[in-house]
Every structure is written in C-alpha cells, then in structure tokens.
Short mmCIF file of C-alpha atoms and ligand atoms in Angstrom, two decimals:
data_model
loop_
_atom_site.label_atom_id
_atom_site.label_comp_id
_atom_site.label_asym_id
_atom_site.label_seq_id
_atom_site.Cartn_x
_atom_site.Cartn_y
_atom_site.Cartn_z
CA MET A 269 0.34 -0.12 -0.01
CA SER A 270 1.33 3.43 -0.75
CA GLY A 271 1.26 6.39 1.95
CA ARG A 272 3.09 9.05 3.14
CA LEU A 273 4.55 6.21 5.98
CA SER A 274 4.96 3.37 3.39
CA GLY A 275 7.82 1.04 3.90
CA LYS A 276 8.17 2.25 7.87
CA VAL A 277 7.38 -0.15 10.75
CA ALA A 278 5.89 2.19 13.74
CA LEU A 279 5.37 0.52 17.18
CA VAL A 280 2.36 2.33 19.24
CA THR A 281 2.05 1.66 23.14
CA ALA A 282 -1.20 2.29 24.55
CA ALA A 283 -2.63 1.34 20.79
CA ALA A 284 -6.24 -0.17 22.55
CA ALA A 285 -7.91 2.69 22.69
CA GLY A 286 -8.15 6.66 22.28
CA ILE A 287 -5.29 8.65 21.09
CA GLY A 288 -2.93 5.33 20.73
CA ARG A 289 -5.58 3.42 18.38
CA ALA A 290 -6.56 6.21 16.06
CA THR A 291 -2.91 6.77 15.43
CA ALA A 292 -2.09 3.32 14.91
CA LEU A 293 -5.11 2.94 12.52
CA ALA A 294 -3.85 5.95 11.21
CA PHE A 295 -0.42 5.05 10.47
CA ALA A 296 -2.05 1.81 8.82
CA ARG A 297 -3.84 4.14 6.44
CA GLU A 298 -0.97 5.95 5.69
CA GLY A 299 1.18 2.68 4.74
CA ALA A 300 3.20 1.91 7.81
CA GLN A 301 3.58 -1.56 9.09
CA VAL A 302 2.07 -1.13 12.09
CA LEU A 303 3.15 -3.15 15.61
CA ALA A 304 0.08 -1.84 18.05
CA THR A 305 0.90 -2.80 21.86
CA ASP A 306 -1.28 -2.56 25.14
CA ILE A 307 -2.34 -4.38 28.34
CA ASP A 308 -5.77 -5.05 26.94
CA GLU A 309 -6.04 -8.03 24.59
CA ALA A 310 -9.30 -7.80 23.94
CA GLY A 311 -8.69 -3.94 22.62
CA LEU A 312 -6.15 -4.99 20.86
CA ALA A 313 -7.64 -7.82 18.65
CA THR A 314 -10.03 -5.88 17.51
CA LEU A 315 -6.84 -4.00 15.22
CA ILE A 316 -6.11 -7.56 13.85
CA ALA A 317 -9.45 -6.91 12.32
CA GLU A 318 -7.95 -4.24 10.64
CA GLY A 319 -4.68 -5.68 9.61
CA LEU A 320 -2.63 -4.57 12.15
CA THR A 321 0.26 -6.42 14.10
CA THR A 322 -0.13 -6.52 17.65
CA ALA A 323 1.49 -7.68 20.87
CA LYS A 324 0.37 -7.91 24.41
CA LEU A 325 2.90 -5.22 26.38
CA ASN A 326 3.33 -3.44 29.63
CA VAL A 327 5.04 -0.07 29.34
CA LEU A 328 5.91 -0.54 33.23
CA ASP A 329 7.95 -4.01 32.40
CA ALA A 330 11.03 -3.35 31.04
CA GLN A 331 11.96 -7.13 30.00
CA ALA A 332 8.92 -7.23 28.12
CA ILE A 333 9.60 -4.41 26.30
CA GLU A 334 13.35 -5.96 25.43
CA ALA A 335 11.76 -9.13 24.25
CA VAL A 336 8.65 -7.22 21.86
CA VAL A 337 11.61 -5.00 20.32
CA SER A 338 14.07 -8.01 19.86
CA LEU A 339 11.46 -9.68 17.75
CA HIS A 340 10.74 -6.15 15.84
CA PRO A 341 14.23 -5.02 15.59
CA THR A 342 13.47 -2.64 12.91
CA ILE A 343 11.63 0.15 14.31
CA ASP A 344 11.41 3.37 12.01
CA VAL A 345 8.33 5.38 14.18
CA LEU A 346 7.87 5.29 17.87
CA PHE A 347 4.65 6.54 19.05
CA ASN A 348 4.71 6.71 23.28
CA ALA A 349 0.77 7.00 23.90
CA ALA A 350 0.84 5.85 27.54
CA GLY A 351 -0.36 7.53 30.43
CA PHE A 352 -2.32 8.05 33.54
CA VAL A 353 -4.56 10.81 35.06
CA HIS A 354 -4.06 11.24 38.39
CA HIS A 355 -7.16 13.63 39.32
CA GLY A 356 -6.16 16.18 42.22
CA THR A 357 -3.85 18.70 43.41
CA ILE A 358 -0.33 18.16 45.16
CA LEU A 359 -1.76 17.75 48.35
CA ASP A 360 -4.15 14.79 46.95
CA CYS A 361 -1.05 13.04 45.87
CA ASP A 362 0.32 10.62 48.02
CA GLN A 363 4.08 9.25 46.83
CA GLU A 364 2.70 5.82 45.79
CA SER A 365 0.48 7.85 43.50
CA TRP A 366 3.28 10.32 42.65
CA ASN A 367 6.00 7.23 41.59
CA ALA A 368 2.99 5.58 39.82
CA SER A 369 2.20 8.47 37.62
CA PHE A 370 5.78 9.17 36.89
CA ASN A 371 6.62 5.57 36.15
CA LEU A 372 4.04 5.55 33.74
CA ASN A 373 3.86 8.48 32.25
CA VAL A 374 7.68 9.22 32.10
CA GLY A 375 9.18 5.73 33.12
CA SER A 376 7.07 4.22 30.06
CA ALA A 377 8.43 6.69 27.63
CA TYR A 378 12.21 6.16 29.07
CA ARG A 379 12.38 2.07 28.84
CA MET A 380 10.69 2.38 25.17
CA ILE A 381 13.64 5.14 23.80
CA ARG A 382 16.41 3.59 25.36
CA ALA A 383 14.88 -0.17 24.02
CA VAL A 384 14.25 1.21 20.37
CA LEU A 385 16.97 4.23 19.77
CA PRO A 386 20.25 1.76 19.52
CA GLY A 387 18.08 0.28 16.18
CA MET A 388 17.41 3.77 15.14
CA LEU A 389 21.00 5.41 15.68
CA GLU A 390 22.67 2.30 13.37
CA ARG A 391 20.15 2.81 10.59
CA LYS A 392 20.77 6.54 11.11
CA SER A 393 16.67 7.19 11.00
CA GLY A 394 13.99 7.15 13.24
CA SER A 395 10.77 9.39 14.68
CA ILE A 396 10.05 9.28 18.23
CA ILE A 397 6.62 11.23 19.35
CA ASN A 398 5.87 11.30 22.72
CA VAL A 399 2.10 12.04 23.61
CA ALA A 400 2.85 14.85 26.22
CA SER A 401 -0.52 17.05 27.17
CA ALA A 402 -1.03 20.88 27.40
CA ALA A 403 -1.32 20.50 30.74
CA SER A 404 2.49 20.56 31.45
CA SER A 405 5.10 23.02 31.69
CA ILE A 406 2.62 24.97 29.22
CA LYS A 407 -0.21 25.35 31.30
CA GLY A 408 -1.69 25.02 34.94
CA VAL A 409 -4.47 23.23 34.79
CA PRO A 410 -6.68 22.61 38.30
CA ASN A 411 -6.00 19.29 39.95
CA ARG A 412 -3.74 18.11 37.40
CA ALA A 413 -0.56 18.26 39.76
CA VAL A 414 1.39 14.78 39.17
CA TYR A 415 -0.06 14.56 36.01
CA SER A 416 1.46 18.20 34.87
CA ALA A 417 4.82 17.41 36.30
CA THR A 418 4.81 14.14 34.38
CA LYS A 419 4.01 15.71 30.78
CA ALA A 420 6.53 18.83 31.61
CA ALA A 421 9.03 16.24 32.38
CA LEU A 422 8.17 14.25 29.00
CA ILE A 423 8.71 17.44 27.08
CA GLY A 424 12.42 18.14 28.88
CA LEU A 425 13.06 14.52 27.74
CA THR A 426 11.76 14.83 24.28
CA LYS A 427 13.75 17.99 23.71
CA SER A 428 16.94 15.83 25.57
CA VAL A 429 16.57 13.05 23.25
CA ALA A 430 15.79 15.46 20.09
CA VAL A 431 19.42 17.40 20.93
CA ASP A 432 21.59 14.61 21.73
CA PHE A 433 20.66 12.94 18.35
CA ALA A 434 20.03 15.96 16.23
CA THR A 435 23.01 14.92 14.02
CA SER A 436 22.00 10.90 13.84
CA GLY A 437 18.78 10.72 11.70
CA VAL A 438 17.07 10.15 14.92
CA ARG A 439 13.92 12.71 16.00
CA CYS A 440 11.94 13.40 18.67
CA ASN A 441 8.83 15.02 19.29
CA ALA A 442 6.23 15.89 21.50
CA ILE A 443 2.33 15.82 20.92
CA CYS A 444 0.71 18.18 23.44
CA PRO A 445 -3.08 18.06 23.32
CA GLY A 446 -6.44 19.31 24.89
CA THR A 447 -9.05 17.52 25.86
CA VAL A 448 -9.79 14.89 23.57
CA ASP A 449 -12.54 12.45 23.50
CA THR A 450 -11.18 8.95 24.33
CA PRO A 451 -12.65 6.19 26.70
CA SER A 452 -10.12 7.44 29.44
CA LEU A 453 -11.83 10.88 29.60
CA ALA A 454 -15.45 9.57 29.43
CA GLY A 455 -14.54 6.75 32.66
CA ARG A 456 -13.52 10.52 34.25
CA MET A 457 -17.00 12.09 33.40
CA ALA A 458 -18.59 8.98 34.27
CA ALA A 459 -16.70 8.50 37.68
CA ALA A 460 -17.97 12.47 38.12
CA ALA A 461 -20.41 13.08 41.01
CA ASP A 462 -22.63 14.48 38.15
CA PRO A 463 -21.34 12.80 35.13
CA ASP A 464 -23.33 15.49 32.96
CA ALA A 465 -22.06 18.40 34.74
CA ALA A 466 -18.27 17.01 34.53
CA ARG A 467 -18.99 16.94 30.65
CA ARG A 468 -19.99 20.37 30.40
CA ASP A 469 -17.50 20.99 32.24
CA PHE A 470 -14.69 19.75 30.25
CA ILE A 471 -16.59 21.34 27.27
CA ALA A 472 -17.00 24.71 28.53
CA ARG A 473 -12.92 24.92 29.25
CA GLN A 474 -12.16 24.09 25.39
CA PRO A 475 -12.75 27.78 23.47
CA MET A 476 -13.63 25.70 20.56
CA GLY A 477 -16.83 24.55 22.64
CA ARG A 478 -15.83 21.19 22.02
CA LEU A 479 -14.01 18.08 22.92
CA GLY A 480 -11.19 16.72 20.39
CA THR A 481 -11.15 13.97 18.75
CA ALA A 482 -8.55 11.06 18.67
CA GLU A 483 -8.37 11.30 15.20
CA GLU A 484 -7.54 14.90 15.21
CA ILE A 485 -4.39 13.74 17.03
CA ALA A 486 -3.56 11.15 14.65
CA HIS A 487 -2.79 13.29 11.69
CA LEU A 488 -0.96 15.19 14.09
CA ALA A 489 0.87 12.15 14.52
CA VAL A 490 1.10 11.01 11.27
CA TYR A 491 3.27 14.20 9.72
CA LEU A 492 5.44 13.97 12.85
CA ALA A 493 5.86 10.16 11.85
CA SER A 494 6.54 10.98 8.17
CA ASP A 495 9.24 12.12 6.02
CA GLU A 496 7.54 15.70 5.51
CA SER A 497 8.43 16.34 9.06
CA ARG A 498 12.12 15.66 8.50
CA PHE A 499 13.62 19.63 10.08
CA THR A 500 10.96 18.82 12.88
CA SER A 501 12.64 17.73 15.88
CA GLY A 502 12.35 18.72 19.77
CA ALA A 503 9.36 20.66 19.31
CA ALA A 504 6.16 20.47 21.98
CA LEU A 505 3.60 20.87 19.54
CA LEU A 506 0.13 21.66 21.15
CA ILE A 507 -3.16 20.71 19.50
CA ASP A 508 -5.96 21.95 21.61
CA GLY A 509 -8.40 23.94 19.84
CA ALA A 510 -6.59 27.34 21.54
CA TRP A 511 -7.20 25.99 25.06
CA ALA A 512 -3.86 27.37 26.02
CA ALA A 513 -3.61 30.37 24.28
P1 NAD B 4 -6.90 6.20 26.70
O1 NAD B 4 -6.29 6.35 28.34
O2 NAD B 4 -8.22 6.16 26.66
O3 NAD B 4 -6.24 4.52 26.58
C1 NAD B 4 -5.34 4.26 27.16
C2 NAD B 4 -4.80 2.82 26.62
O4 NAD B 4 -3.53 2.51 27.45
C3 NAD B 4 -5.59 1.87 27.08
O5 NAD B 4 -6.10 1.06 26.02
C4 NAD B 4 -4.84 1.10 28.36
O6 NAD B 4 -5.31 -0.30 28.38
C5 NAD B 4 -3.29 1.30 27.77
N1 NAD B 4 -2.85 1.27 29.15
C6 NAD B 4 -2.93 1.81 30.28
N2 NAD B 4 -1.86 0.99 30.96
C7 NAD B 4 -0.80 0.67 30.40
C8 NAD B 4 0.62 -0.22 30.90
N3 NAD B 4 0.71 0.07 31.98
N4 NAD B 4 1.08 -0.11 29.23
C9 NAD B 4 0.08 -0.21 28.15
N5 NAD B 4 -0.49 -0.02 28.13
C10 NAD B 4 -1.78 0.47 28.84
O7 NAD B 4 -6.02 7.23 26.29
P2 NAD B 4 -6.10 8.56 25.85
O8 NAD B 4 -6.58 9.45 26.66
O9 NAD B 4 -6.11 8.61 24.45
O10 NAD B 4 -4.37 8.83 26.03
C11 NAD B 4 -3.53 8.62 25.39
C12 NAD B 4 -2.22 9.42 25.71
O11 NAD B 4 -2.58 10.96 25.27
C13 NAD B 4 -1.84 9.85 27.25
O12 NAD B 4 -0.19 9.67 27.61
C14 NAD B 4 -2.43 10.77 27.65
O13 NAD B 4 -2.05 11.43 29.05
C15 NAD B 4 -2.68 11.38 26.68
N6 NAD B 4 -3.42 12.93 26.78
C16 NAD B 4 -4.63 12.62 27.04
C17 NAD B 4 -5.77 13.11 26.68
C18 NAD B 4 -7.14 13.51 26.59
O14 NAD B 4 -8.06 14.59 27.10
N7 NAD B 4 -7.53 12.15 26.14
C19 NAD B 4 -5.29 14.66 26.59
C20 NAD B 4 -3.60 14.89 26.46
C21 NAD B 4 -2.96 14.17 26.83
#
C-alpha cells in the first residue's frame, strides 16, 4: 500500500484505545506496518481485524519491552501514548500515586526509547513521538498536579533526546493535546458525582466549545512520523483548540 508512511515500521504503545488506537489505524492507512501494543488484549484483537500486527506489552515492564523490541528490531517510528491522569492537587497526591504516575507517564517513554533508539541510530533514521499534554509546562490546569509534572518531564526528555541525537537522523517530538474525547476521558466523566455536569465543564474549558477527537491528534502524529516533518525535532506541538492560547 502506498502512503506517506509506506515502507516504515511503527510501534505504538497504548494502542487499544483513544489516541494510541486512532494513531495506529492512521499509521496503517498511510502504509506503515504497525505493531500495536497494549495490556488490553481484547482491545488489541479488534485491531487485528483492521490488518495490524499486535503484541501484549506492559510499558511498566522493561524486560517485556526488550523482548518485544528484539522480535521487531527494525522500528522506524515509536509512538509513546501510554499515560494516566491522576486527579487532584499536590495535597491529594501521596508518594505512591506520585511514583506510579512518573513510572507510567515518564518511565514508559524512558524504557521504550532506550530499547528502540539503538536500532534507529544504527540505521541513522527514526521518529520518536511522545504524547505529552497541554497540561504540563505549557499550562497550569486545576487538579492535575502530578499529571502536569509528568508531562512537563516528558517534554524535557523529548527535547533532550532531540538535541543529543540531532545529527544522527533520529528526531523526537512531543504532541501536547488539549481535552480529547477518549475512553479514559469518558471514564473520568462517568466517575464524577454529576457526569453530565462534568462533561459540560470539560467542554466549557475548551474555547472551541467542543472536545478534540483522537483522529485529529492522529493527523499530527502521521505528519511527525513521516519524512514531511524531517526538519521538526525537539518540538512540543500543541493541538488543543486554543485552550492554552
Ligand atoms: P486512554 O486512557 O483512553 O487509553 C489508554 C490505553 O492505555 C488503554 O488501551 C490502556 O489499556 C493502555 N494502558 C494503560 N496502562 C498501560 C500499560 N501499563 N502498558 C500498556 N498500555 C497501557 O488513552 P487517551 O486518553 O487517548 O490517552 C493517551 C495519551 O494521551 C496519554 O498519555 C494521555 O495522558 C494523553 N493525553 C490525553 C488527553 C485526553 O484528553 N484524552 C489529553 C492530553 C493528553
């Protein structure tokens, strides 16, 4: 199949739902050979029907990451989507929650990049895309203390990787979405005392008066994965309907 990503192999984490899923499907539509990974095997199974290759992968598990990457040594595009939203201020975030958020939101990218980067460097080519957030070093958002700290750290890691390997053919960028309609957002709304009010509040904070879609984020991911973006590295690209403007 020809497309903007034809000939490329892309590994996507957290691909069973939301932004990861939409991106895995968009990569495949653009001709990439996609390895969609997640801990949710039932969710992954629905991607097999779409022609994607899948593998169960817990991004907290460094050994499992090494095993998957050793089976798929040629990875041109790494899309790090795994992340968790802890709700609350710093006072609501105990040490265990703090550590767990950092381990998933930043540690996953650390582990994935360390596993995939050597192969990219050998081939002098690669695009790494980390899913950060507007809620980060970019914008203070109520009740997102540890979440924003992790996403700011992810932006810092993105810039470091970009600079350290700028002459090696490997690029690293972060996508910083605003509020995107995904299963995890739906779950956060459903868990609120008044789910309808929670949905109205999430929409009200978006200047466009609507949530983003995972497909809208996937379009940016395709661009960053493709050679069209070859002069883009170290960028933290907002895609937030003017939320942080
Ligand atoms: P989601 O939360 O709806 O889906 C997450 C997926 O991650 C699920 O399929 C789940 O099984 C998988 N997952 C969870 N723990 C895992 C683990 N340890 N290993 C592998 N997979 C695991 O996804 P989403 O809302 O699209 O979020 C994706 C990314 O985008 C996250 O990093 C999130 O922080 C970021 N983000 C989301 C929004 C939003 O509004 N939805 C906004 C900004 C940034």
